[in-house]
JSON list of C-alpha atoms in Angstrom, two decimals:
[
{"chain": "A", "resi": 5, "resn": "ALA", "atom": "CA", "xyz": [-68.96, 19.57, -39.28]},
{"chain": "A", "resi": 6, "resn": "GLN", "atom": "CA", "xyz": [-69.89, 19.25, -43.08]},
{"chain": "A", "resi": 7, "resn": "THR", "atom": "CA", "xyz": [-71.08, 22.86, -44.79]},
{"chain": "A", "resi": 8, "resn": "VAL", "atom": "CA", "xyz": [-71.83, 23.32, -47.78]},
{"chain": "A", "resi": 9, "resn": "THR", "atom": "CA", "xyz": [-71.39, 26.68, -50.41]},
{"chain": "A", "resi": 10, "resn": "GLN", "atom": "CA", "xyz": [-73.01, 28.47, -52.43]},
{"chain": "A", "resi": 11, "resn": "SER", "atom": "CA", "xyz": [-71.52, 31.75, -53.57]},
{"chain": "A", "resi": 12, "resn": "GLN", "atom": "CA", "xyz": [-73.82, 32.78, -56.63]},
{"chain": "A", "resi": 13, "resn": "PRO", "atom": "CA", "xyz": [-77.10, 34.20, -54.51]},
{"chain": "A", "resi": 14, "resn": "GLU", "atom": "CA", "xyz": [-78.32, 35.18, -58.04]},
{"chain": "A", "resi": 15, "resn": "MET", "atom": "CA", "xyz": [-77.45, 34.80, -61.90]},
{"chain": "A", "resi": 16, "resn": "SER", "atom": "CA", "xyz": [-78.77, 35.72, -65.70]},
{"chain": "A", "resi": 17, "resn": "VAL", "atom": "CA", "xyz": [-78.64, 34.27, -68.09]},
{"chain": "A", "resi": 18, "resn": "GLN", "atom": "CA", "xyz": [-80.21, 35.01, -71.78]},
{"chain": "A", "resi": 19, "resn": "GLU", "atom": "CA", "xyz": [-81.48, 32.19, -73.61]},
{"chain": "A", "resi": 20, "resn": "ALA", "atom": "CA", "xyz": [-80.33, 29.27, -74.89]},
{"chain": "A", "resi": 21, "resn": "GLU", "atom": "CA", "xyz": [-76.49, 29.73, -73.54]},
{"chain": "A", "resi": 22, "resn": "THR", "atom": "CA", "xyz": [-75.31, 28.04, -70.91]},
{"chain": "A", "resi": 23, "resn": "VAL", "atom": "CA", "xyz": [-75.04, 29.00, -67.62]},
{"chain": "A", "resi": 24, "resn": "THR", "atom": "CA", "xyz": [-72.57, 27.38, -64.55]},
{"chain": "A", "resi": 25, "resn": "LEU", "atom": "CA", "xyz": [-73.67, 27.05, -60.76]},
{"chain": "A", "resi": 26, "resn": "SER", "atom": "CA", "xyz": [-70.80, 26.74, -57.94]},
{"chain": "A", "resi": 27, "resn": "CYS", "atom": "CA", "xyz": [-71.33, 24.63, -54.80]},
{"chain": "A", "resi": 28, "resn": "THR", "atom": "CA", "xyz": [-68.46, 24.22, -52.23]},
{"chain": "A", "resi": 29, "resn": "TYR", "atom": "CA", "xyz": [-68.65, 21.40, -49.73]},
{"chain": "A", "resi": 30, "resn": "ASP", "atom": "CA", "xyz": [-66.44, 20.45, -46.51]},
{"chain": "A", "resi": 31, "resn": "THR", "atom": "CA", "xyz": [-66.00, 17.39, -45.58]},
{"chain": "A", "resi": 32, "resn": "SER", "atom": "CA", "xyz": [-63.98, 15.40, -43.88]},
{"chain": "A", "resi": 33, "resn": "GLU", "atom": "CA", "xyz": [-65.65, 12.14, -45.44]},
{"chain": "A", "resi": 34, "resn": "SER", "atom": "CA", "xyz": [-64.84, 9.92, -48.19]},
{"chain": "A", "resi": 35, "resn": "ASP", "atom": "CA", "xyz": [-68.26, 8.68, -48.54]},
{"chain": "A", "resi": 36, "resn": "TYR", "atom": "CA", "xyz": [-71.20, 10.54, -49.44]},
{"chain": "A", "resi": 37, "resn": "TYR", "atom": "CA", "xyz": [-73.37, 11.93, -52.13]},
{"chain": "A", "resi": 38, "resn": "LEU", "atom": "CA", "xyz": [-74.36, 15.30, -53.70]},
{"chain": "A", "resi": 39, "resn": "PHE", "atom": "CA", "xyz": [-77.28, 16.76, -55.21]},
{"chain": "A", "resi": 40, "resn": "TRP", "atom": "CA", "xyz": [-78.61, 19.41, -57.04]},
{"chain": "A", "resi": 41, "resn": "TYR", "atom": "CA", "xyz": [-82.58, 20.88, -56.59]},
{"chain": "A", "resi": 42, "resn": "LYS", "atom": "CA", "xyz": [-84.51, 23.67, -58.31]},
{"chain": "A", "resi": 43, "resn": "GLN", "atom": "CA", "xyz": [-87.25, 25.06, -56.37]},
{"chain": "A", "resi": 44, "resn": "PRO", "atom": "CA", "xyz": [-89.58, 27.02, -59.25]},
{"chain": "A", "resi": 45, "resn": "PRO", "atom": "CA", "xyz": [-92.09, 29.72, -57.91]},
{"chain": "A", "resi": 46, "resn": "SER", "atom": "CA", "xyz": [-94.45, 26.68, -57.65]},
{"chain": "A", "resi": 47, "resn": "ARG", "atom": "CA", "xyz": [-93.14, 25.98, -54.62]},
{"chain": "A", "resi": 48, "resn": "GLN", "atom": "CA", "xyz": [-91.91, 22.38, -55.06]},
{"chain": "A", "resi": 49, "resn": "MET", "atom": "CA", "xyz": [-88.51, 20.76, -55.04]},
{"chain": "A", "resi": 50, "resn": "ILE", "atom": "CA", "xyz": [-87.87, 18.74, -56.84]},
{"chain": "A", "resi": 51, "resn": "LEU", "atom": "CA", "xyz": [-84.40, 16.44, -57.29]},
{"chain": "A", "resi": 52, "resn": "VAL", "atom": "CA", "xyz": [-82.43, 17.52, -60.42]},
{"chain": "A", "resi": 53, "resn": "ILE", "atom": "CA", "xyz": [-79.12, 15.23, -60.74]},
{"chain": "A", "resi": 54, "resn": "ARG", "atom": "CA", "xyz": [-77.43, 13.56, -58.40]},
{"chain": "A", "resi": 55, "resn": "GLN", "atom": "CA", "xyz": [-73.23, 12.22, -57.81]},
{"chain": "A", "resi": 56, "resn": "GLU", "atom": "CA", "xyz": [-71.89, 9.87, -56.02]},
{"chain": "A", "resi": 57, "resn": "ALA", "atom": "CA", "xyz": [-69.04, 9.93, -54.59]},
{"chain": "A", "resi": 58, "resn": "TYR", "atom": "CA", "xyz": [-67.10, 7.67, -55.74]},
{"chain": "A", "resi": 59, "resn": "LYS", "atom": "CA", "xyz": [-68.08, 7.60, -59.10]},
{"chain": "A", "resi": 60, "resn": "GLN", "atom": "CA", "xyz": [-65.19, 9.59, -61.03]},
{"chain": "A", "resi": 61, "resn": "GLN", "atom": "CA", "xyz": [-67.40, 10.22, -63.90]},
{"chain": "A", "resi": 62, "resn": "ASN", "atom": "CA", "xyz": [-69.75, 13.60, -63.86]},
{"chain": "A", "resi": 63, "resn": "ALA", "atom": "CA", "xyz": [-73.45, 12.49, -64.02]},
{"chain": "A", "resi": 64, "resn": "THR", "atom": "CA", "xyz": [-75.11, 14.04, -66.37]},
{"chain": "A", "resi": 65, "resn": "GLU", "atom": "CA", "xyz": [-79.16, 14.84, -67.11]},
{"chain": "A", "resi": 66, "resn": "ASN", "atom": "CA", "xyz": [-79.96, 15.13, -70.27]},
{"chain": "A", "resi": 67, "resn": "ARG", "atom": "CA", "xyz": [-79.06, 20.00, -70.14]},
{"chain": "A", "resi": 68, "resn": "PHE", "atom": "CA", "xyz": [-78.05, 19.05, -67.07]},
{"chain": "A", "resi": 69, "resn": "SER", "atom": "CA", "xyz": [-74.47, 18.43, -66.16]},
{"chain": "A", "resi": 70, "resn": "VAL", "atom": "CA", "xyz": [-72.20, 18.14, -63.25]},
{"chain": "A", "resi": 71, "resn": "ASN", "atom": "CA", "xyz": [-68.15, 19.26, -62.81]},
{"chain": "A", "resi": 72, "resn": "PHE", "atom": "CA", "xyz": [-68.09, 16.88, -59.70]},
{"chain": "A", "resi": 73, "resn": "GLN", "atom": "CA", "xyz": [-64.37, 17.67, -58.38]},
{"chain": "A", "resi": 74, "resn": "LYS", "atom": "CA", "xyz": [-64.12, 15.23, -55.78]},
{"chain": "A", "resi": 75, "resn": "ALA", "atom": "CA", "xyz": [-60.22, 16.65, -54.46]},
{"chain": "A", "resi": 76, "resn": "ALA", "atom": "CA", "xyz": [-61.75, 20.08, -54.80]},
{"chain": "A", "resi": 77, "resn": "LYS", "atom": "CA", "xyz": [-64.86, 19.75, -52.92]},
{"chain": "A", "resi": 78, "resn": "SER", "atom": "CA", "xyz": [-66.05, 21.64, -55.75]},
{"chain": "A", "resi": 79, "resn": "PHE", "atom": "CA", "xyz": [-69.74, 20.43, -57.96]},
{"chain": "A", "resi": 80, "resn": "SER", "atom": "CA", "xyz": [-71.03, 22.95, -59.98]},
{"chain": "A", "resi": 81, "resn": "LEU", "atom": "CA", "xyz": [-73.75, 22.43, -61.54]},
{"chain": "A", "resi": 82, "resn": "LYS", "atom": "CA", "xyz": [-74.58, 23.51, -65.94]},
{"chain": "A", "resi": 83, "resn": "ILE", "atom": "CA", "xyz": [-76.72, 23.64, -67.74]},
{"chain": "A", "resi": 84, "resn": "SER", "atom": "CA", "xyz": [-77.03, 24.19, -71.39]},
{"chain": "A", "resi": 85, "resn": "ASP", "atom": "CA", "xyz": [-79.57, 26.14, -73.94]},
{"chain": "A", "resi": 86, "resn": "SER", "atom": "CA", "xyz": [-81.29, 27.97, -70.85]},
{"chain": "A", "resi": 87, "resn": "GLN", "atom": "CA", "xyz": [-84.45, 27.70, -71.01]},
{"chain": "A", "resi": 88, "resn": "LEU", "atom": "CA", "xyz": [-87.49, 30.29, -69.20]},
{"chain": "A", "resi": 89, "resn": "GLY", "atom": "CA", "xyz": [-88.00, 26.85, -67.96]},
{"chain": "A", "resi": 90, "resn": "ASP", "atom": "CA", "xyz": [-84.72, 26.58, -66.07]},
{"chain": "A", "resi": 91, "resn": "ALA", "atom": "CA", "xyz": [-85.05, 30.38, -64.32]},
{"chain": "A", "resi": 92, "resn": "ALA", "atom": "CA", "xyz": [-85.29, 28.78, -60.43]},
{"chain": "A", "resi": 93, "resn": "MET", "atom": "CA", "xyz": [-84.10, 29.01, -57.25]},
{"chain": "A", "resi": 94, "resn": "TYR", "atom": "CA", "xyz": [-80.97, 25.85, -57.23]},
{"chain": "A", "resi": 95, "resn": "PHE", "atom": "CA", "xyz": [-79.86, 23.77, -54.37]},
{"chain": "A", "resi": 96, "resn": "CYS", "atom": "CA", "xyz": [-76.67, 21.70, -53.82]},
{"chain": "A", "resi": 97, "resn": "ALA", "atom": "CA", "xyz": [-76.94, 19.24, -50.70]},
{"chain": "A", "resi": 98, "resn": "TYR", "atom": "CA", "xyz": [-74.92, 17.26, -49.29]},
{"chain": "A", "resi": 99, "resn": "ARG", "atom": "CA", "xyz": [-75.18, 13.60, -47.68]},
{"chain": "A", "resi": 100, "resn": "MET", "atom": "CA", "xyz": [-73.13, 11.38, -46.57]},
{"chain": "A", "resi": 101, "resn": "ASN", "atom": "CA", "xyz": [-73.23, 7.72, -47.07]},
{"chain": "A", "resi": 102, "resn": "ARG", "atom": "CA", "xyz": [-73.24, 6.83, -43.07]},
{"chain": "A", "resi": 103, "resn": "ASP", "atom": "CA", "xyz": [-76.46, 8.81, -42.29]},
{"chain": "A", "resi": 104, "resn": "ASP", "atom": "CA", "xyz": [-79.27, 10.26, -43.45]},
{"chain": "A", "resi": 105, "resn": "LYS", "atom": "CA", "xyz": [-79.19, 13.94, -43.21]},
{"chain": "A", "resi": 106, "resn": "ILE", "atom": "CA", "xyz": [-78.47, 15.56, -45.74]},
{"chain": "A", "resi": 107, "resn": "ILE", "atom": "CA", "xyz": [-77.77, 19.52, -46.02]},
{"chain": "A", "resi": 108, "resn": "PHE", "atom": "CA", "xyz": [-78.47, 21.75, -48.36]},
{"chain": "A", "resi": 109, "resn": "GLY", "atom": "CA", "xyz": [-76.78, 25.34, -49.37]},
{"chain": "A", "resi": 110, "resn": "LYS", "atom": "CA", "xyz": [-78.15, 28.69, -49.35]},
{"chain": "A", "resi": 111, "resn": "GLY", "atom": "CA", "xyz": [-79.35, 28.49, -52.66]},
{"chain": "A", "resi": 112, "resn": "THR", "atom": "CA", "xyz": [-78.52, 30.32, -56.19]},
{"chain": "A", "resi": 113, "resn": "ARG", "atom": "CA", "xyz": [-81.65, 31.96, -57.76]},
{"chain": "A", "resi": 114, "resn": "LEU", "atom": "CA", "xyz": [-81.48, 31.74, -61.27]},
{"chain": "A", "resi": 115, "resn": "HIS", "atom": "CA", "xyz": [-83.02, 34.21, -63.63]},
{"chain": "A", "resi": 116, "resn": "ILE", "atom": "CA", "xyz": [-83.77, 33.28, -67.54]},
{"chain": "A", "resi": 117, "resn": "LEU", "atom": "CA", "xyz": [-83.55, 36.49, -70.09]},
{"chain": "A", "resi": 118, "resn": "PRO", "atom": "CA", "xyz": [-85.43, 35.92, -72.95]},
{"chain": "B", "resi": 227, "resn": "ASP", "atom": "CA", "xyz": [-101.76, 10.08, -56.86]},
{"chain": "B", "resi": 228, "resn": "THR", "atom": "CA", "xyz": [-99.29, 12.33, -54.90]},
{"chain": "B", "resi": 229, "resn": "ALA", "atom": "CA", "xyz": [-96.46, 10.96, -52.98]},
{"chain": "B", "resi": 230, "resn": "VAL", "atom": "CA", "xyz": [-95.64, 13.27, -50.16]},
{"chain": "B", "resi": 231, "resn": "SER", "atom": "CA", "xyz": [-98.54, 15.28, -49.20]},
{"chain": "B", "resi": 232, "resn": "GLN", "atom": "CA", "xyz": [-98.44, 17.55, -46.47]},
{"chain": "B", "resi": 233, "resn": "THR", "atom": "CA", "xyz": [-101.65, 20.00, -44.70]},
{"chain": "B", "resi": 234, "resn": "PRO", "atom": "CA", "xyz": [-102.44, 22.21, -44.62]},
{"chain": "B", "resi": 235, "resn": "LYS", "atom": "CA", "xyz": [-100.56, 23.90, -47.64]},
{"chain": "B", "resi": 236, "resn": "TYR", "atom": "CA", "xyz": [-101.60, 27.64, -45.79]},
{"chain": "B", "resi": 237, "resn": "LEU", "atom": "CA", "xyz": [-101.87, 28.86, -42.37]},
{"chain": "B", "resi": 238, "resn": "VAL", "atom": "CA", "xyz": [-101.82, 32.04, -40.96]},
{"chain": "B", "resi": 239, "resn": "THR", "atom": "CA", "xyz": [-102.54, 31.92, -37.34]},
{"chain": "B", "resi": 240, "resn": "GLN", "atom": "CA", "xyz": [-101.98, 34.08, -33.85]},
{"chain": "B", "resi": 241, "resn": "MET", "atom": "CA", "xyz": [-98.79, 34.31, -31.57]},
{"chain": "B", "resi": 242, "resn": "GLY", "atom": "CA", "xyz": [-99.05, 32.39, -29.09]},
{"chain": "B", "resi": 243, "resn": "ASN", "atom": "CA", "xyz": [-101.99, 29.66, -30.19]},
{"chain": "B", "resi": 244, "resn": "ASP", "atom": "CA", "xyz": [-100.70, 26.12, -30.81]},
{"chain": "B", "resi": 245, "resn": "LYS", "atom": "CA", "xyz": [-100.57, 24.27, -34.94]},
{"chain": "B", "resi": 246, "resn": "SER", "atom": "CA", "xyz": [-99.76, 20.56, -36.67]},
{"chain": "B", "resi": 247, "resn": "ILE", "atom": "CA", "xyz": [-99.23, 20.27, -39.65]},
{"chain": "B", "resi": 248, "resn": "LYS", "atom": "CA", "xyz": [-99.81, 16.31, -41.11]},
{"chain": "B", "resi": 249, "resn": "CYS", "atom": "CA", "xyz": [-97.26, 14.73, -43.97]},
{"chain": "B", "resi": 250, "resn": "GLU", "atom": "CA", "xyz": [-97.63, 11.28, -45.87]},
{"chain": "B", "resi": 251, "resn": "GLN", "atom": "CA", "xyz": [-95.78, 9.13, -48.21]},
{"chain": "B", "resi": 252, "resn": "ASN", "atom": "CA", "xyz": [-96.98, 6.70, -50.00]},
{"chain": "B", "resi": 253, "resn": "LEU", "atom": "CA", "xyz": [-93.62, 5.64, -51.26]},
{"chain": "B", "resi": 254, "resn": "GLY", "atom": "CA", "xyz": [-92.29, 2.81, -49.24]},
{"chain": "B", "resi": 255, "resn": "HIS", "atom": "CA", "xyz": [-89.65, 5.10, -47.97]},
{"chain": "B", "resi": 256, "resn": "ASP", "atom": "CA", "xyz": [-88.15, 4.66, -43.98]},
{"chain": "B", "resi": 257, "resn": "THR", "atom": "CA", "xyz": [-87.30, 7.91, -43.52]},
{"chain": "B", "resi": 258, "resn": "MET", "atom": "CA", "xyz": [-88.81, 11.37, -43.47]},
{"chain": "B", "resi": 259, "resn": "TYR", "atom": "CA", "xyz": [-87.41, 14.61, -42.83]},
{"chain": "B", "resi": 260, "resn": "TRP", "atom": "CA", "xyz": [-88.75, 18.28, -41.91]},
{"chain": "B", "resi": 261, "resn": "TYR", "atom": "CA", "xyz": [-87.24, 20.85, -43.41]},
{"chain": "B", "resi": 262, "resn": "LYS", "atom": "CA", "xyz": [-87.32, 24.89, -42.32]},
{"chain": "B", "resi": 263, "resn": "GLN", "atom": "CA", "xyz": [-87.74, 27.24, -45.40]},
{"chain": "B", "resi": 264, "resn": "ASP", "atom": "CA", "xyz": [-86.98, 30.60, -44.24]},
{"chain": "B", "resi": 265, "resn": "SER", "atom": "CA", "xyz": [-88.01, 34.55, -45.78]},
{"chain": "B", "resi": 266, "resn": "LYS", "atom": "CA", "xyz": [-84.44, 33.90, -47.44]},
{"chain": "B", "resi": 267, "resn": "LYS", "atom": "CA", "xyz": [-85.14, 30.54, -49.13]},
{"chain": "B", "resi": 268, "resn": "PHE", "atom": "CA", "xyz": [-82.53, 28.28, -46.57]},
{"chain": "B", "resi": 269, "resn": "LEU", "atom": "CA", "xyz": [-83.66, 25.02, -45.90]},
{"chain": "B", "resi": 270, "resn": "LYS", "atom": "CA", "xyz": [-82.37, 24.18, -42.70]},
{"chain": "B", "resi": 271, "resn": "ILE", "atom": "CA", "xyz": [-83.52, 20.46, -41.75]},
{"chain": "B", "resi": 272, "resn": "MET", "atom": "CA", "xyz": [-85.11, 20.22, -38.04]},
{"chain": "B", "resi": 273, "resn": "PHE", "atom": "CA", "xyz": [-85.85, 16.63, -37.95]},
{"chain": "B", "resi": 274, "resn": "SER", "atom": "CA", "xyz": [-86.19, 12.54, -38.78]},
{"chain": "B", "resi": 275, "resn": "TYR", "atom": "CA", "xyz": [-87.23, 9.80, -37.96]},
{"chain": "B", "resi": 276, "resn": "ASN", "atom": "CA", "xyz": [-86.52, 5.75, -39.28]},
{"chain": "B", "resi": 277, "resn": "ASN", "atom": "CA", "xyz": [-88.69, 3.35, -39.12]},
{"chain": "B", "resi": 278, "resn": "LYS", "atom": "CA", "xyz": [-90.77, 5.98, -36.33]},
{"chain": "B", "resi": 279, "resn": "GLU", "atom": "CA", "xyz": [-87.84, 6.30, -34.76]},
{"chain": "B", "resi": 280, "resn": "LEU", "atom": "CA", "xyz": [-86.52, 9.72, -34.19]},
{"chain": "B", "resi": 281, "resn": "ILE", "atom": "CA", "xyz": [-82.80, 9.40, -35.28]},
{"chain": "B", "resi": 282, "resn": "ILE", "atom": "CA", "xyz": [-81.97, 13.52, -36.30]},
{"chain": "B", "resi": 283, "resn": "ASN", "atom": "CA", "xyz": [-83.54, 16.10, -34.33]},
{"chain": "B", "resi": 284, "resn": "GLU", "atom": "CA", "xyz": [-80.88, 19.82, -34.76]},
{"chain": "B", "resi": 285, "resn": "THR", "atom": "CA", "xyz": [-81.18, 22.38, -32.35]},
{"chain": "B", "resi": 286, "resn": "VAL", "atom": "CA", "xyz": [-84.76, 23.41, -32.42]},
{"chain": "B", "resi": 287, "resn": "PRO", "atom": "CA", "xyz": [-86.99, 24.92, -29.59]},
{"chain": "B", "resi": 288, "resn": "ASN", "atom": "CA", "xyz": [-89.11, 22.59, -27.13]},
{"chain": "B", "resi": 289, "resn": "ARG", "atom": "CA", "xyz": [-92.28, 23.66, -28.51]},
{"chain": "B", "resi": 290, "resn": "PHE", "atom": "CA", "xyz": [-91.49, 21.59, -31.98]},
{"chain": "B", "resi": 291, "resn": "SER", "atom": "CA", "xyz": [-92.69, 18.38, -31.18]},
{"chain": "B", "resi": 292, "resn": "PRO", "atom": "CA", "xyz": [-92.88, 15.77, -34.33]},
{"chain": "B", "resi": 293, "resn": "LYS", "atom": "CA", "xyz": [-94.58, 12.37, -33.79]},
{"chain": "B", "resi": 294, "resn": "SER", "atom": "CA", "xyz": [-94.16, 9.71, -36.52]},
{"chain": "B", "resi": 295, "resn": "PRO", "atom": "CA", "xyz": [-97.65, 7.40, -35.54]},
{"chain": "B", "resi": 296, "resn": "ASP", "atom": "CA", "xyz": [-96.33, 4.65, -38.88]},
{"chain": "B", "resi": 297, "resn": "LYS", "atom": "CA", "xyz": [-93.24, 4.92, -41.30]},
{"chain": "B", "resi": 298, "resn": "ALA", "atom": "CA", "xyz": [-96.00, 6.71, -43.26]},
{"chain": "B", "resi": 299, "resn": "HIS", "atom": "CA", "xyz": [-96.88, 9.90, -41.37]},
{"chain": "B", "resi": 300, "resn": "LEU", "atom": "CA", "xyz": [-94.65, 12.03, -39.70]},
{"chain": "B", "resi": 301, "resn": "ASN", "atom": "CA", "xyz": [-96.65, 15.46, -37.88]},
{"chain": "B", "resi": 302, "resn": "LEU", "atom": "CA", "xyz": [-95.55, 18.80, -37.18]},
{"chain": "B", "resi": 303, "resn": "HIS", "atom": "CA", "xyz": [-96.84, 20.01, -33.59]},
{"chain": "B", "resi": 304, "resn": "ILE", "atom": "CA", "xyz": [-96.29, 23.67, -32.76]},
{"chain": "B", "resi": 305, "resn": "ASN", "atom": "CA", "xyz": [-97.34, 25.00, -29.50]},
{"chain": "B", "resi": 306, "resn": "SER", "atom": "CA", "xyz": [-96.68, 28.32, -28.38]},
{"chain": "B", "resi": 307, "resn": "LEU", "atom": "CA", "xyz": [-96.15, 29.95, -31.99]},
{"chain": "B", "resi": 308, "resn": "GLU", "atom": "CA", "xyz": [-93.93, 32.51, -32.68]},
{"chain": "B", "resi": 309, "resn": "LEU", "atom": "CA", "xyz": [-93.26, 34.65, -35.25]},
{"chain": "B", "resi": 310, "resn": "GLY", "atom": "CA", "xyz": [-90.32, 33.92, -36.03]},
{"chain": "B", "resi": 311, "resn": "ASP", "atom": "CA", "xyz": [-91.57, 29.95, -36.64]},
{"chain": "B", "resi": 312, "resn": "SER", "atom": "CA", "xyz": [-93.74, 31.85, -40.01]},
{"chain": "B", "resi": 313, "resn": "ALA", "atom": "CA", "xyz": [-91.48, 29.79, -42.66]},
{"chain": "B", "resi": 314, "resn": "VAL", "atom": "CA", "xyz": [-92.27, 27.25, -45.52]},
{"chain": "B", "resi": 315, "resn": "TYR", "atom": "CA", "xyz": [-91.92, 23.80, -43.34]},
{"chain": "B", "resi": 316, "resn": "PHE", "atom": "CA", "xyz": [-90.98, 21.46, -45.91]},
{"chain": "B", "resi": 317, "resn": "CYS", "atom": "CA", "xyz": [-91.84, 17.55, -45.90]},
{"chain": "B", "resi": 318, "resn": "ALA", "atom": "CA", "xyz": [-89.45, 14.99, -47.44]},
{"chain": "B", "resi": 319, "resn": "SER", "atom": "CA", "xyz": [-88.79, 11.53, -47.64]},
{"chain": "B", "resi": 320, "resn": "SER", "atom": "CA", "xyz": [-86.22, 8.92, -47.97]},
{"chain": "B", "resi": 321, "resn": "LEU", "atom": "CA", "xyz": [-85.26, 5.38, -48.60]},
{"chain": "B", "resi": 322, "resn": "GLY", "atom": "CA", "xyz": [-82.66, 5.77, -46.31]},
{"chain": "B", "resi": 323, "resn": "GLY", "atom": "CA", "xyz": [-79.67, 4.00, -45.04]},
{"chain": "B", "resi": 324, "resn": "ARG", "atom": "CA", "xyz": [-76.06, 2.79, -46.13]},
{"chain": "B", "resi": 325, "resn": "GLN", "atom": "CA", "xyz": [-77.07, 0.89, -50.10]},
{"chain": "B", "resi": 326, "resn": "ASN", "atom": "CA", "xyz": [-79.28, 3.85, -50.75]},
{"chain": "B", "resi": 327, "resn": "THR", "atom": "CA", "xyz": [-78.10, 7.64, -52.56]},
{"chain": "B", "resi": 328, "resn": "GLY", "atom": "CA", "xyz": [-80.81, 8.20, -50.36]},
{"chain": "B", "resi": 329, "resn": "GLU", "atom": "CA", "xyz": [-82.64, 11.58, -52.39]},
{"chain": "B", "resi": 330, "resn": "LEU", "atom": "CA", "xyz": [-84.86, 13.40, -50.55]},
{"chain": "B", "resi": 331, "resn": "PHE", "atom": "CA", "xyz": [-88.79, 13.12, -51.97]},
{"chain": "B", "resi": 332, "resn": "PHE", "atom": "CA", "xyz": [-90.66, 16.62, -51.18]},
{"chain": "B", "resi": 333, "resn": "GLY", "atom": "CA", "xyz": [-94.21, 18.02, -50.40]},
{"chain": "B", "resi": 334, "resn": "GLU", "atom": "CA", "xyz": [-94.42, 20.56, -51.26]},
{"chain": "B", "resi": 335, "resn": "GLY", "atom": "CA", "xyz": [-94.73, 22.26, -48.35]},
{"chain": "B", "resi": 336, "resn": "SER", "atom": "CA", "xyz": [-97.00, 24.40, -45.51]},
{"chain": "B", "resi": 337, "resn": "ARG", "atom": "CA", "xyz": [-96.55, 27.89, -45.29]},
{"chain": "B", "resi": 338, "resn": "LEU", "atom": "CA", "xyz": [-97.14, 28.31, -42.08]},
{"chain": "B", "resi": 339, "resn": "THR", "atom": "CA", "xyz": [-97.83, 32.83, -41.36]},
{"chain": "B", "resi": 340, "resn": "VAL", "atom": "CA", "xyz": [-97.46, 33.65, -37.38]},
{"chain": "B", "resi": 341, "resn": "LEU", "atom": "CA", "xyz": [-99.48, 36.90, -36.72]}
]
């Protein structure tokens, strides 16, 4: 069965600094998608970034980028120039291409220190 | 316009009662989901429907019954509520299928508290 592991329950970073959130996953599939979702205190789940497994190039969205290491089954999220509004729970998620089931890691709570 | 909307957003009820949460999406998506988020923030998939057909049914007690009258709606009915059912329930939708990235679009969640 596929699993997603986020080994850091909580992290803190100084405002304007860079932070990296870790995610590893376990799968025997070769065709899949990976996602990072953000859940601020408002509770709304927001897609931050996605990565197709067949693409070697790491996805980037403004201050958010990923380090996708397919062989190592690692998918970390880097947040540059951290802002107070980045404070949230961050969830790593995995989806096989051959079905619609999306499974989530347990999340990392990110604190931004002013 | 809210893309995925669920009602009610808050629900407080007594143990043993029956309650329903409704979900509607106006994105034209084929696939809809129910996820449960417990007090530790763990998100667990419960059900998924594609074009009104049940395709994912995780190990969920029979007291939980999803119903999809059409592909834009997916409701969740819970019978004989128990204390452990207290959680935030998220509805989500996606395009689904092999040709799409399958990212989820979430509703705002429905916080259920069972007393």
